[in-house]
GROMACS .gro file of C-alpha atoms in nm:
model
  466
    1MET     CA    1  11.221   8.498   6.029
    2LYS     CA    2  11.481   8.508   6.305
    3LEU     CA    3  11.493   8.887   6.280
    4ASP     CA    4  11.114   8.907   6.323
    5THR     CA    5  11.128   8.685   6.630
    6ALA     CA    6  11.409   8.892   6.786
    7GLU     CA    7  11.219   9.213   6.713
    8LYS     CA    8  10.904   9.079   6.879
    9SER     CA    9  11.106   8.966   7.183
   10LEU     CA   10  11.263   9.310   7.210
   11GLN     CA   11  10.922   9.475   7.189
   12SER     CA   12  10.790   9.252   7.467
   13VAL     CA   13  11.090   9.327   7.688
   14LYS     CA   14  11.052   9.705   7.659
   15PRO     CA   15  10.714   9.729   7.838
   16ASN     CA   16  10.842   9.492   8.107
   17LEU     CA   17  11.149   9.709   8.162
   18LEU     CA   18  10.933  10.021   8.164
   19PHE     CA   19  10.692   9.863   8.413
   20SER     CA   20  10.982   9.747   8.632
   21SER     CA   21  11.149  10.090   8.631
   22MET     CA   22  10.815  10.254   8.714
   23GLU     CA   23  10.767  10.013   9.005
   24ASN     CA   24  11.118  10.092   9.131
   25TRP     CA   25  11.052  10.465   9.103
   26GLN     CA   26  10.727  10.431   9.295
   27ALA     CA   27  10.895  10.222   9.566
   28ILE     CA   28  11.165  10.488   9.607
   29VAL     CA   29  10.907  10.768   9.633
   30ALA     CA   30  10.696  10.573   9.886
   31THR     CA   31  11.002  10.490  10.098
   32VAL     CA   32  11.147  10.842  10.090
   33THR     CA   33  10.806  10.991  10.174
   34PHE     CA   34  10.759  10.757  10.470
   35ILE     CA   35  11.111  10.820  10.606
   36SER     CA   36  11.065  11.195  10.559
   37VAL     CA   37  10.740  11.192  10.758
   38ILE     CA   38  10.906  11.003  11.043
   39PHE     CA   39  11.203  11.244  11.034
   40LEU     CA   40  10.975  11.551  11.045
   41ILE     CA   41  10.786  11.405  11.341
   42MET     CA   42  11.107  11.315  11.527
   43THR     CA   43  11.264  11.658  11.475
   44GLU     CA   44  10.928  11.832  11.543
   45TRP     CA   45  10.979  12.059  11.244
   46LEU     CA   46  10.614  11.991  11.163
   47HIS     CA   47  10.318  11.886  11.376
   48LEU     CA   48  10.279  11.510  11.340
   49VAL     CA   49   9.932  11.543  11.183
   50ILE     CA   50  10.055  11.789  10.918
   51ALA     CA   51  10.358  11.573  10.838
   52ALA     CA   52  10.149  11.256  10.795
   53PHE     CA   53   9.875  11.443  10.603
   54LEU     CA   54  10.125  11.590  10.355
   55GLY     CA   55  10.298  11.254  10.318
   56ALA     CA   56   9.973  11.075  10.234
   57LEU     CA   57   9.879  11.344   9.980
   58ILE     CA   58  10.221  11.324   9.814
   59LEU     CA   59  10.154  10.954   9.741
   60VAL     CA   60   9.824  11.048   9.575
   61PHE     CA   61   9.963  11.345   9.378
   62THR     CA   62  10.258  11.140   9.247
   63HIS     CA   63  10.017  10.862   9.139
   64ILE     CA   64  10.169  10.605   9.373
   65MET     CA   65   9.804  10.536   9.445
   66THR     CA   66   9.471  10.684   9.345
   67LEU     CA   67   9.248  10.865   9.591
   68ASN     CA   68   9.011  10.566   9.583
   69GLU     CA   69   9.299  10.333   9.671
   70ALA     CA   70   9.404  10.563   9.956
   71ILE     CA   71   9.050  10.557  10.093
   72GLY     CA   72   9.056  10.180  10.050
   73TYR     CA   73   9.364  10.150  10.274
   74ILE     CA   74   9.188  10.367  10.534
   75SER     CA   75   8.874  10.154  10.511
   76ARG     CA   76   9.075   9.841  10.592
   77SER     CA   77   9.108   9.984  10.943
   78HIS     CA   78   8.753  10.118  10.969
   79ALA     CA   79   8.698   9.915  11.286
   80THR     CA   80   8.990  10.084  11.463
   81LEU     CA   81   8.877  10.432  11.357
   82GLY     CA   82   8.516  10.360  11.453
   83LEU     CA   83   8.622  10.231  11.793
   84PHE     CA   84   8.834  10.539  11.866
   85PHE     CA   85   8.567  10.783  11.751
   86GLY     CA   86   8.294  10.613  11.955
   87VAL     CA   87   8.495  10.610  12.277
   88MET     CA   88   8.605  10.974  12.227
   89VAL     CA   89   8.242  11.085  12.198
   90LEU     CA   90   8.139  10.868  12.493
   91VAL     CA   91   8.404  11.016  12.723
   92ARG     CA   92   8.344  11.375  12.612
   93ALA     CA   93   7.965  11.351  12.654
   94PHE     CA   94   7.998  11.301  13.032
   95GLU     CA   95   8.254  11.575  13.101
   96PRO     CA   96   7.984  11.823  13.226
   97THR     CA   97   7.905  11.585  13.515
   98LYS     CA   98   8.255  11.647  13.663
   99ILE     CA   99   8.292  11.272  13.715
  100PHE     CA  100   8.658  11.270  13.607
  101GLU     CA  101   8.756  11.545  13.854
  102TYR     CA  102   8.566  11.366  14.132
  103LEU     CA  103   8.729  11.027  14.066
  104GLY     CA  104   9.071  11.190  14.038
  105THR     CA  105   9.034  11.346  14.383
  106GLN     CA  106   8.920  11.016  14.535
  107ILE     CA  107   9.223  10.834  14.394
  108VAL     CA  108   9.458  11.099  14.537
  109ILE     CA  109   9.289  11.062  14.877
  110LEU     CA  110   9.321  10.682  14.861
  111ALA     CA  111   9.689  10.726  14.776
  112GLN     CA  112   9.715  10.946  15.089
  113GLY     CA  113   9.873  11.222  14.884
  114LYS     CA  114  10.191  11.020  14.820
  115GLY     CA  115  10.337  11.026  14.472
  116LYS     CA  116  10.470  10.670  14.485
  117ARG     CA  117  10.125  10.536  14.574
  118LEU     CA  118   9.972  10.740  14.294
  119LEU     CA  119  10.212  10.586  14.041
  120LEU     CA  120  10.140  10.238  14.174
  121ALA     CA  121   9.765  10.313  14.160
  122ILE     CA  122   9.793  10.404  13.790
  123VAL     CA  123   9.967  10.069  13.725
  124GLY     CA  124   9.714   9.882  13.940
  125ILE     CA  125   9.407  10.036  13.775
  126THR     CA  126   9.530  10.025  13.415
  127THR     CA  127   9.667   9.668  13.413
  128PRO     CA  128   9.348   9.465  13.475
  129ILE     CA  129   9.136   9.684  13.245
  130CYS     CA  130   9.385   9.647  12.961
  131ALA     CA  131   9.371   9.270  13.002
  132VAL     CA  132   9.013   9.272  12.868
  133LEU     CA  133   8.989   9.599  12.670
  134PRO     CA  134   9.209   9.725  12.385
  135ASN     CA  135   9.487   9.946  12.526
  136ALA     CA  136   9.398  10.259  12.328
  137THR     CA  137   9.037  10.229  12.447
  138THR     CA  138   9.156  10.205  12.808
  139VAL     CA  139   9.373  10.514  12.768
  140MET     CA  140   9.075  10.706  12.627
  141LEU     CA  141   8.862  10.605  12.926
  142LEU     CA  142   9.121  10.665  13.201
  143ALA     CA  143   9.342  10.949  13.069
  144PRO     CA  144   9.090  11.225  13.159
  145LEU     CA  145   9.140  11.130  13.527
  146LEU     CA  146   9.510  11.218  13.526
  147PRO     CA  147   9.519  11.599  13.476
  148PRO     CA  148   9.297  11.672  13.782
  149MET     CA  149   9.487  11.413  13.989
  150ALA     CA  150   9.822  11.570  13.897
  151ALA     CA  151   9.695  11.922  13.970
  152GLU     CA  152   9.578  11.821  14.317
  153ILE     CA  153   9.903  11.653  14.416
  154GLY     CA  154  10.112  11.928  14.251
  155VAL     CA  155  10.295  11.734  13.978
  156ASP     CA  156  10.308  11.744  13.599
  157PHE     CA  157  10.041  11.521  13.441
  158VAL     CA  158  10.246  11.444  13.126
  159PRO     CA  159  10.471  11.182  13.295
  160LEU     CA  160  10.159  11.023  13.443
  161LEU     CA  161  10.004  10.996  13.096
  162ILE     CA  162  10.324  10.844  12.960
  163LEU     CA  163  10.326  10.589  13.245
  164MET     CA  164   9.966  10.495  13.169
  165VAL     CA  165  10.062  10.439  12.805
  166PHE     CA  166  10.356  10.214  12.903
  167VAL     CA  167  10.132  10.006  13.129
  168ALA     CA  168   9.849   9.990  12.874
  169ASN     CA  169  10.081   9.872  12.596
  170SER     CA  170  10.254   9.617  12.821
  171ALA     CA  171   9.934   9.486  12.979
  172GLY     CA  172   9.802   9.425  12.629
  173LEU     CA  173  10.021   9.112  12.634
  174LEU     CA  174   9.827   8.961  12.925
  175THR     CA  175   9.543   8.830  12.707
  176LEU     CA  176   9.468   8.769  12.342
  177VAL     CA  177   9.229   9.068  12.325
  178GLY     CA  178   9.439   9.317  12.523
  179ASP     CA  179   9.616   9.470  12.224
  180PRO     CA  180   9.524   9.481  11.855
  181ALA     CA  181   9.872   9.350  11.770
  182THR     CA  182   9.837   9.042  11.991
  183PHE     CA  183   9.492   8.971  11.851
  184ILE     CA  184   9.602   9.006  11.487
  185VAL     CA  185   9.900   8.772  11.535
  186GLY     CA  186   9.707   8.528  11.756
  187ASP     CA  187   9.424   8.510  11.505
  188ALA     CA  188   9.674   8.453  11.222
  189VAL     CA  189   9.816   8.139  11.391
  190ASN     CA  190   9.478   8.027  11.528
  191ILE     CA  191   9.576   8.036  11.896
  192SER     CA  192   9.283   8.015  12.140
  193PHE     CA  193   9.218   8.253  12.430
  194VAL     CA  194   9.304   7.982  12.686
  195ASP     CA  195   9.618   7.866  12.504
  196TYR     CA  196   9.735   8.226  12.494
  197LEU     CA  197   9.690   8.255  12.871
  198LEU     CA  198   9.888   7.936  12.931
  199GLN     CA  199  10.173   8.007  12.690
  200LEU     CA  200  10.222   8.383  12.665
  201SER     CA  201  10.053   8.576  12.947
  202PHE     CA  202  10.353   8.542  13.177
  203GLY     CA  203  10.547   8.754  12.929
  204GLY     CA  204  10.296   9.035  12.991
  205ILE     CA  205  10.344   8.997  13.367
  206LEU     CA  206  10.719   9.032  13.322
  207ALA     CA  207  10.668   9.345  13.109
  208ILE     CA  208  10.456   9.507  13.383
  209GLY     CA  209  10.709   9.398  13.647
  210THR     CA  210  10.987   9.569  13.450
  211ILE     CA  211  10.795   9.899  13.464
  212LEU     CA  212  10.732   9.863  13.838
  213ILE     CA  213  11.102   9.816  13.907
  214MET     CA  214  11.191  10.122  13.696
  215LEU     CA  215  10.931  10.359  13.850
  216PRO     CA  216  11.163  10.534  14.104
  217TRP     CA  217  11.420  10.608  13.829
  218LEU     CA  218  11.173  10.702  13.556
  219PHE     CA  219  10.961  10.942  13.765
  220PRO     CA  220  11.177  11.051  14.062
  221LYS     CA  221  10.996  11.382  14.131
  222THR     CA  222  10.653  11.222  14.142
  223TRP     CA  223  10.785  10.921  14.337
  224ARG     CA  224  10.916  11.148  14.615
  225LYS     CA  225  10.619  11.388  14.617
  226GLU     CA  226  10.403  11.396  14.933
  227LEU     CA  227  10.111  11.619  15.032
  228ASP     CA  228  10.122  11.732  15.394
  229ASN     CA  229   9.754  11.821  15.432
  230LEU     CA  230   9.493  11.627  15.237
  231GLU     CA  231   9.216  11.848  15.375
  232GLU     CA  232   9.336  12.131  15.153
  233LEU     CA  233   9.247  11.930  14.842
  234PRO     CA  234   8.951  12.066  14.643
  235HIS     CA  235   8.647  11.841  14.665
  236PRO     CA  236   8.459  11.870  14.336
  237GLN     CA  237   8.093  11.780  14.343
  238ILE     CA  238   7.928  11.559  14.083
  239ASN     CA  239   7.689  11.750  13.860
  240HIS     CA  240   7.369  11.598  13.720
  241PRO     CA  241   7.383  11.274  13.926
  242ARG     CA  242   7.071  11.127  13.765
  243ILE     CA  243   7.211  11.180  13.418
  244LEU     CA  244   7.538  11.025  13.531
  245ALA     CA  245   7.352  10.718  13.663
  246VAL     CA  246   7.197  10.662  13.321
  247GLY     CA  247   7.538  10.727  13.164
  248ALA     CA  248   7.689  10.460  13.388
  249LEU     CA  249   7.442  10.210  13.243
  250ILE     CA  250   7.550  10.307  12.891
  251VAL     CA  251   7.919  10.265  12.982
  252ALA     CA  252   7.846   9.928  13.149
  253PHE     CA  253   7.661   9.815  12.835
  254VAL     CA  254   7.957   9.915  12.620
  255LEU     CA  255   8.215   9.742  12.843
  256VAL     CA  256   8.014   9.418  12.864
  257PHE     CA  257   7.966   9.398  12.489
  258PHE     CA  258   8.332   9.481  12.429
  259VAL     CA  259   8.411   9.154  12.606
  260VAL     CA  260   8.128   8.926  12.487
  261GLY     CA  261   8.002   9.092  12.167
  262GLU     CA  262   8.216   8.899  11.919
  263SER     CA  263   8.130   8.563  12.079
  264LEU     CA  264   7.752   8.606  12.036
  265PRO     CA  265   7.562   8.398  11.775
  266ILE     CA  266   7.539   8.718  11.572
  267PRO     CA  267   7.879   8.882  11.641
  268ILE     CA  268   7.888   9.251  11.734
  269SER     CA  269   8.227   9.416  11.679
  270PRO     CA  270   8.380   9.649  11.943
  271ALA     CA  271   8.358   9.935  11.692
  272THR     CA  272   7.983   9.884  11.652
  273VAL     CA  273   7.938   9.875  12.030
  274ALA     CA  274   8.144  10.193  12.076
  275LEU     CA  275   7.949  10.379  11.807
  276LEU     CA  276   7.616  10.272  11.957
  277GLY     CA  277   7.737  10.385  12.301
  278ALA     CA  278   7.840  10.719  12.150
  279ALA     CA  279   7.498  10.763  11.987
  280LEU     CA  280   7.322  10.688  12.318
  281ALA     CA  281   7.551  10.929  12.504
  282LEU     CA  282   7.477  11.204  12.250
  283LEU     CA  283   7.105  11.137  12.286
  284LEU     CA  284   7.128  11.156  12.665
  285ALA     CA  285   7.339  11.474  12.666
  286HIS     CA  286   7.113  11.648  12.414
  287HIS     CA  287   6.777  11.566  12.575
  288SER     CA  288   6.901  11.638  12.928
  289ASN     CA  289   7.050  11.972  12.811
  290ILE     CA  290   7.382  11.911  12.991
  291ASP     CA  291   7.563  11.987  12.665
  292SER     CA  292   7.498  12.035  12.295
  293VAL     CA  293   7.578  11.788  12.020
  294ASN     CA  294   7.784  12.055  11.842
  295ASN     CA  295   8.002  12.115  12.149
  296ILE     CA  296   8.065  11.744  12.201
  297LEU     CA  297   8.156  11.674  11.838
  298ARG     CA  298   8.370  11.988  11.821
  299ASP     CA  299   8.584  11.858  12.109
  300VAL     CA  300   8.644  11.514  11.956
  301ASP     CA  301   9.018  11.462  11.899
  302TRP     CA  302   8.998  11.483  11.521
  303SER     CA  303   9.373  11.531  11.486
  304THR     CA  304   9.439  11.183  11.626
  305LEU     CA  305   9.186  11.024  11.389
  306ILE     CA  306   9.334  11.207  11.088
  307PHE     CA  307   9.686  11.100  11.188
  308PHE     CA  308   9.581  10.735  11.194
  309MET     CA  309   9.411  10.764  10.854
  310CYS     CA  310   9.724  10.916  10.699
  311THR     CA  311   9.947  10.651  10.859
  312PHE     CA  312   9.738  10.373  10.704
  313VAL     CA  313   9.781  10.540  10.364
  314LEU     CA  314  10.160  10.570  10.409
  315ILE     CA  315  10.189  10.202  10.506
  316GLY     CA  316   9.963  10.119  10.211
  317GLY     CA  317  10.210  10.295   9.982
  318LEU     CA  318  10.494  10.074  10.109
  319GLU     CA  319  10.276   9.767  10.066
  320LYS     CA  320  10.154   9.852   9.715
  321THR     CA  321  10.500   9.932   9.581
  322GLY     CA  322  10.646   9.605   9.711
  323VAL     CA  323  10.877   9.757   9.973
  324ILE     CA  324  10.737   9.543  10.253
  325LYS     CA  325  10.744   9.229  10.038
  326GLY     CA  326  11.106   9.303   9.955
  327LEU     CA  327  11.187   9.317  10.324
  328SER     CA  328  11.049   8.964  10.365
  329GLY     CA  329  11.296   8.841  10.103
  330VAL     CA  330  11.579   9.004  10.295
  331LEU     CA  331  11.444   8.837  10.609
  332ALA     CA  332  11.468   8.492  10.449
  333VAL     CA  333  11.830   8.556  10.342
  334ILE     CA  334  11.932   8.677  10.690
  335LEU     CA  335  11.751   8.416  10.899
  336GLY     CA  336  11.770   8.100  10.691
  337LYS     CA  337  11.616   7.811  10.884
  338ASN     CA  338  11.753   7.899  11.228
  339ILE     CA  339  11.429   7.948  11.425
  340ALA     CA  340  11.600   8.038  11.754
  341LEU     CA  341  11.820   8.306  11.597
  342GLY     CA  342  11.530   8.417  11.378
  343SER     CA  343  11.295   8.457  11.674
  344LEU     CA  344  11.538   8.673  11.870
  345PHE     CA  345  11.624   8.875  11.561
  346LEU     CA  346  11.253   8.931  11.490
  347LEU     CA  347  11.189   9.036  11.851
  348PHE     CA  348  11.442   9.321  11.833
  349PHE     CA  349  11.393   9.401  11.463
  350VAL     CA  350  11.014   9.431  11.492
  351GLY     CA  351  11.057   9.609  11.827
  352LEU     CA  352  11.273   9.876  11.664
  353LEU     CA  353  11.041   9.903  11.362
  354SER     CA  354  10.739   9.930  11.590
  355SER     CA  355  10.896  10.226  11.766
  356VAL     CA  356  10.867  10.433  11.447
  357ILE     CA  357  10.578  10.258  11.268
  358PRO     CA  358  10.244  10.227  11.454
  359ASN     CA  359  10.218   9.861  11.552
  360ILE     CA  360   9.871   9.793  11.407
  361PRO     CA  361   9.959   9.855  11.040
  362LEU     CA  362  10.306   9.705  11.097
  363VAL     CA  363  10.164   9.375  11.221
  364VAL     CA  364   9.899   9.369  10.949
  365ALA     CA  365  10.180   9.399  10.693
  366MET     CA  366  10.422   9.158  10.866
  367VAL     CA  367  10.190   8.861  10.928
  368PRO     CA  368  10.150   8.753  10.562
  369LEU     CA  369  10.522   8.807  10.505
  370LEU     CA  370  10.616   8.585  10.797
  371LYS     CA  371  10.373   8.318  10.675
  372GLN     CA  372  10.533   8.331  10.332
  373TYR     CA  373  10.877   8.304  10.491
  374VAL     CA  374  10.797   7.983  10.687
  375VAL     CA  375  10.649   7.832  10.369
  376ASN     CA  376  10.952   7.931  10.159
  377ILE     CA  377  11.196   7.763  10.398
  378GLY     CA  378  10.983   7.446  10.404
  379LEU     CA  379  10.870   7.454  10.768
  380ALA     CA  380  10.500   7.500  10.692
  381ALA     CA  381  10.267   7.380  10.417
  382PRO     CA  382  10.139   7.627  10.155
  383GLU     CA  383   9.787   7.586  10.299
  384VAL     CA  384   9.875   7.826  10.583
  385LEU     CA  385   9.883   8.111  10.331
  386ASP     CA  386   9.506   8.080  10.281
  387PRO     CA  387   9.334   8.359  10.484
  388ASN     CA  388   9.062   8.106  10.577
  389PHE     CA  389   9.308   7.843  10.707
  390GLN     CA  390   9.181   7.718  11.045
  391GLY     CA  391   9.432   7.442  11.118
  392GLN     CA  392   9.727   7.431  11.353
  393PHE     CA  393  10.065   7.577  11.263
  394PRO     CA  394  10.373   7.355  11.314
  395PRO     CA  395  10.491   7.419  11.674
  396VAL     CA  396  10.847   7.476  11.551
  397VAL     CA  397  10.752   7.803  11.372
  398LEU     CA  398  10.529   7.950  11.646
  399PRO     CA  399  10.820   8.123  11.833
  400LEU     CA  400  10.866   8.342  11.525
  401PHE     CA  401  10.510   8.470  11.552
  402TYR     CA  402  10.534   8.506  11.931
  403ALA     CA  403  10.852   8.710  11.890
  404MET     CA  404  10.679   8.938  11.640
  405MET     CA  405  10.391   8.980  11.885
  406PHE     CA  406  10.620   9.078  12.174
  407GLY     CA  407  10.834   9.303  11.955
  408ALA     CA  408  10.538   9.490  11.805
  409THR     CA  409  10.369   9.544  12.142
  410LEU     CA  410  10.671   9.638  12.354
  411GLY     CA  411  10.843   9.830  12.076
  412GLY     CA  412  10.541  10.060  12.076
  413ASN     CA  413  10.667  10.201  12.407
  414GLY     CA  414  10.977  10.344  12.240
  415THR     CA  415  10.849  10.658  12.069
  416LEU     CA  416  10.544  10.881  12.045
  417VAL     CA  417  10.427  10.724  11.718
  418GLY     CA  418  10.493  10.360  11.815
  419ALA     CA  419  10.142  10.263  11.927
  420SER     CA  420   9.786  10.384  11.894
  421SER     CA  421   9.756  10.447  12.269
  422ASN     CA  422  10.060  10.679  12.254
  423ILE     CA  423   9.888  10.898  11.994
  424VAL     CA  424   9.565  10.893  12.194
  425ALA     CA  425   9.749  11.008  12.508
  426ALA     CA  426   9.919  11.287  12.312
  427GLY     CA  427   9.579  11.399  12.191
  428VAL     CA  428   9.434  11.400  12.544
  429SER     CA  429   9.735  11.598  12.668
  430GLU     CA  430   9.691  11.857  12.394
  431LEU     CA  431   9.322  11.893  12.481
  432HIS     CA  432   9.432  11.979  12.837
  433GLY     CA  433   9.677  12.244  12.721
  434ARG     CA  434  10.003  12.046  12.717
  435ARG     CA  435  10.179  11.902  12.414
  436ILE     CA  436  10.383  11.584  12.457
  437SER     CA  437  10.689  11.636  12.238
  438PHE     CA  438  10.863  11.352  12.056
  439LYS     CA  439  11.179  11.415  12.260
  440THR     CA  440  10.992  11.411  12.591
  441PHE     CA  441  10.835  11.074  12.515
  442LEU     CA  442  11.166  10.941  12.383
  443ARG     CA  443  11.341  11.022  12.711
  444TYR     CA  444  11.110  10.787  12.896
  445GLY     CA  445  11.036  10.543  12.615
  446ILE     CA  446  11.381  10.427  12.504
  447PRO     CA  447  11.496  10.289  12.843
  448VAL     CA  448  11.159  10.120  12.902
  449MET     CA  449  11.155   9.963  12.555
  450ALA     CA  450  11.517   9.847  12.582
  451MET     CA  451  11.467   9.681  12.922
  452GLN     CA  452  11.138   9.519  12.823
  453LEU     CA  453  11.280   9.377  12.501
  454LEU     CA  454  11.577   9.232  12.691
  455VAL     CA  455  11.343   9.071  12.947
  456ALA     CA  456  11.121   8.941  12.664
  457ALA     CA  457  11.428   8.793  12.491
  458LEU     CA  458  11.519   8.604  12.807
  459TYR     CA  459  11.160   8.483  12.847
  460MET     CA  460  11.142   8.370  12.483
  461THR     CA  461  11.475   8.190  12.511
  462PHE     CA  462  11.394   7.992  12.825
  463ARG     CA  463  11.025   7.936  12.744
  464PHE     CA  464  11.033   7.844  12.376
  465LEU     CA  465  11.385   7.816  12.234
  466ILE     CA  466  11.579   7.592  12.473
   0.00000   0.00000   0.00000
């Protein structure tokens, strides 16, 4: 009888051991694949799209996940992809009107041909728009202005694009809706728009101020550049002004509903608004004969969209195999119950992670782990783990979530793959004949990220931890 019982126990243990070893093997493959993709992008041995595409397919071919599961991880971020595609089509549809060249010339004239004023103008224009629109959307709308502006003043447009990205990412901290990362974290802890303004917006102001102080050292050639004769500037004329006037109404419709759409009795998501705007722009371009639908869709930055899809699959592999959950356990061991130390650690840890992992999937993965952590250490009730929880979090744990928010947003300035707006800017640059290399972005990004994280640490300490 005892032998039978022992034999049955042994038989039950074997499948468990097999399942455990298979899980460990899958976790190793997912981790090695992800690290390899990041390494290939950093060293530029492969184009970032090819590296991410191959990495995602390796997870499918090694049965880490099925193709249906991979598509499921992509579909989780359908709103982000829809938003990007819609804005790309919208911007491209109005290129034949020459509006971007015209506006670029006007900005150079207003800056009186001085490089320092041009840099300050980029900060001044990007900051308020990013306070109400997602940063990647803002970059899509404004980036086409920069190549003609740079050509007219005689400077390289790549540093200007990188500056716009820094400002867009940093200004995303000004409001709850300015950056997907801030919105995801804010929504997770049920912070209101007004409470966010009162408690956290000053951190965004400090982040922008850090960039302003660093401008002369980051972009010395552009800062010192001056045009002697503004009359020699080309003065492009707007084509198809009537079509552009109708297009302006479409853009105004899109911008208004970006801001108010989700607060309507029947909510309309930004992705839906962007896609409707794109459809109207295609209709206008086609029936006015300023361009063909085929030409517009051919010029959409498909490489950026594919890169995001593959990144969501790679992060999904880490999530499915328990790698991310394992990191939360390590987090609990390291931090214990020291909220002050934990907040500062999270700020820099998430900041560094966000420099190599796009901040949207990183935050999506980190939020439930951080909730589980505060429950495990007894500082929050288990009810907060419910996705439908609408109550207030204990004030003592909120600095942890704020630190993650600052780290994810500002860490995105560190490398080319750190934030969605970085990838968008790289795509725009490539469409204009220049490729932003990982090393080029790194040269500007590391000092900006380091300074902003230090300033954010001081702000967090004096505002929430003392």
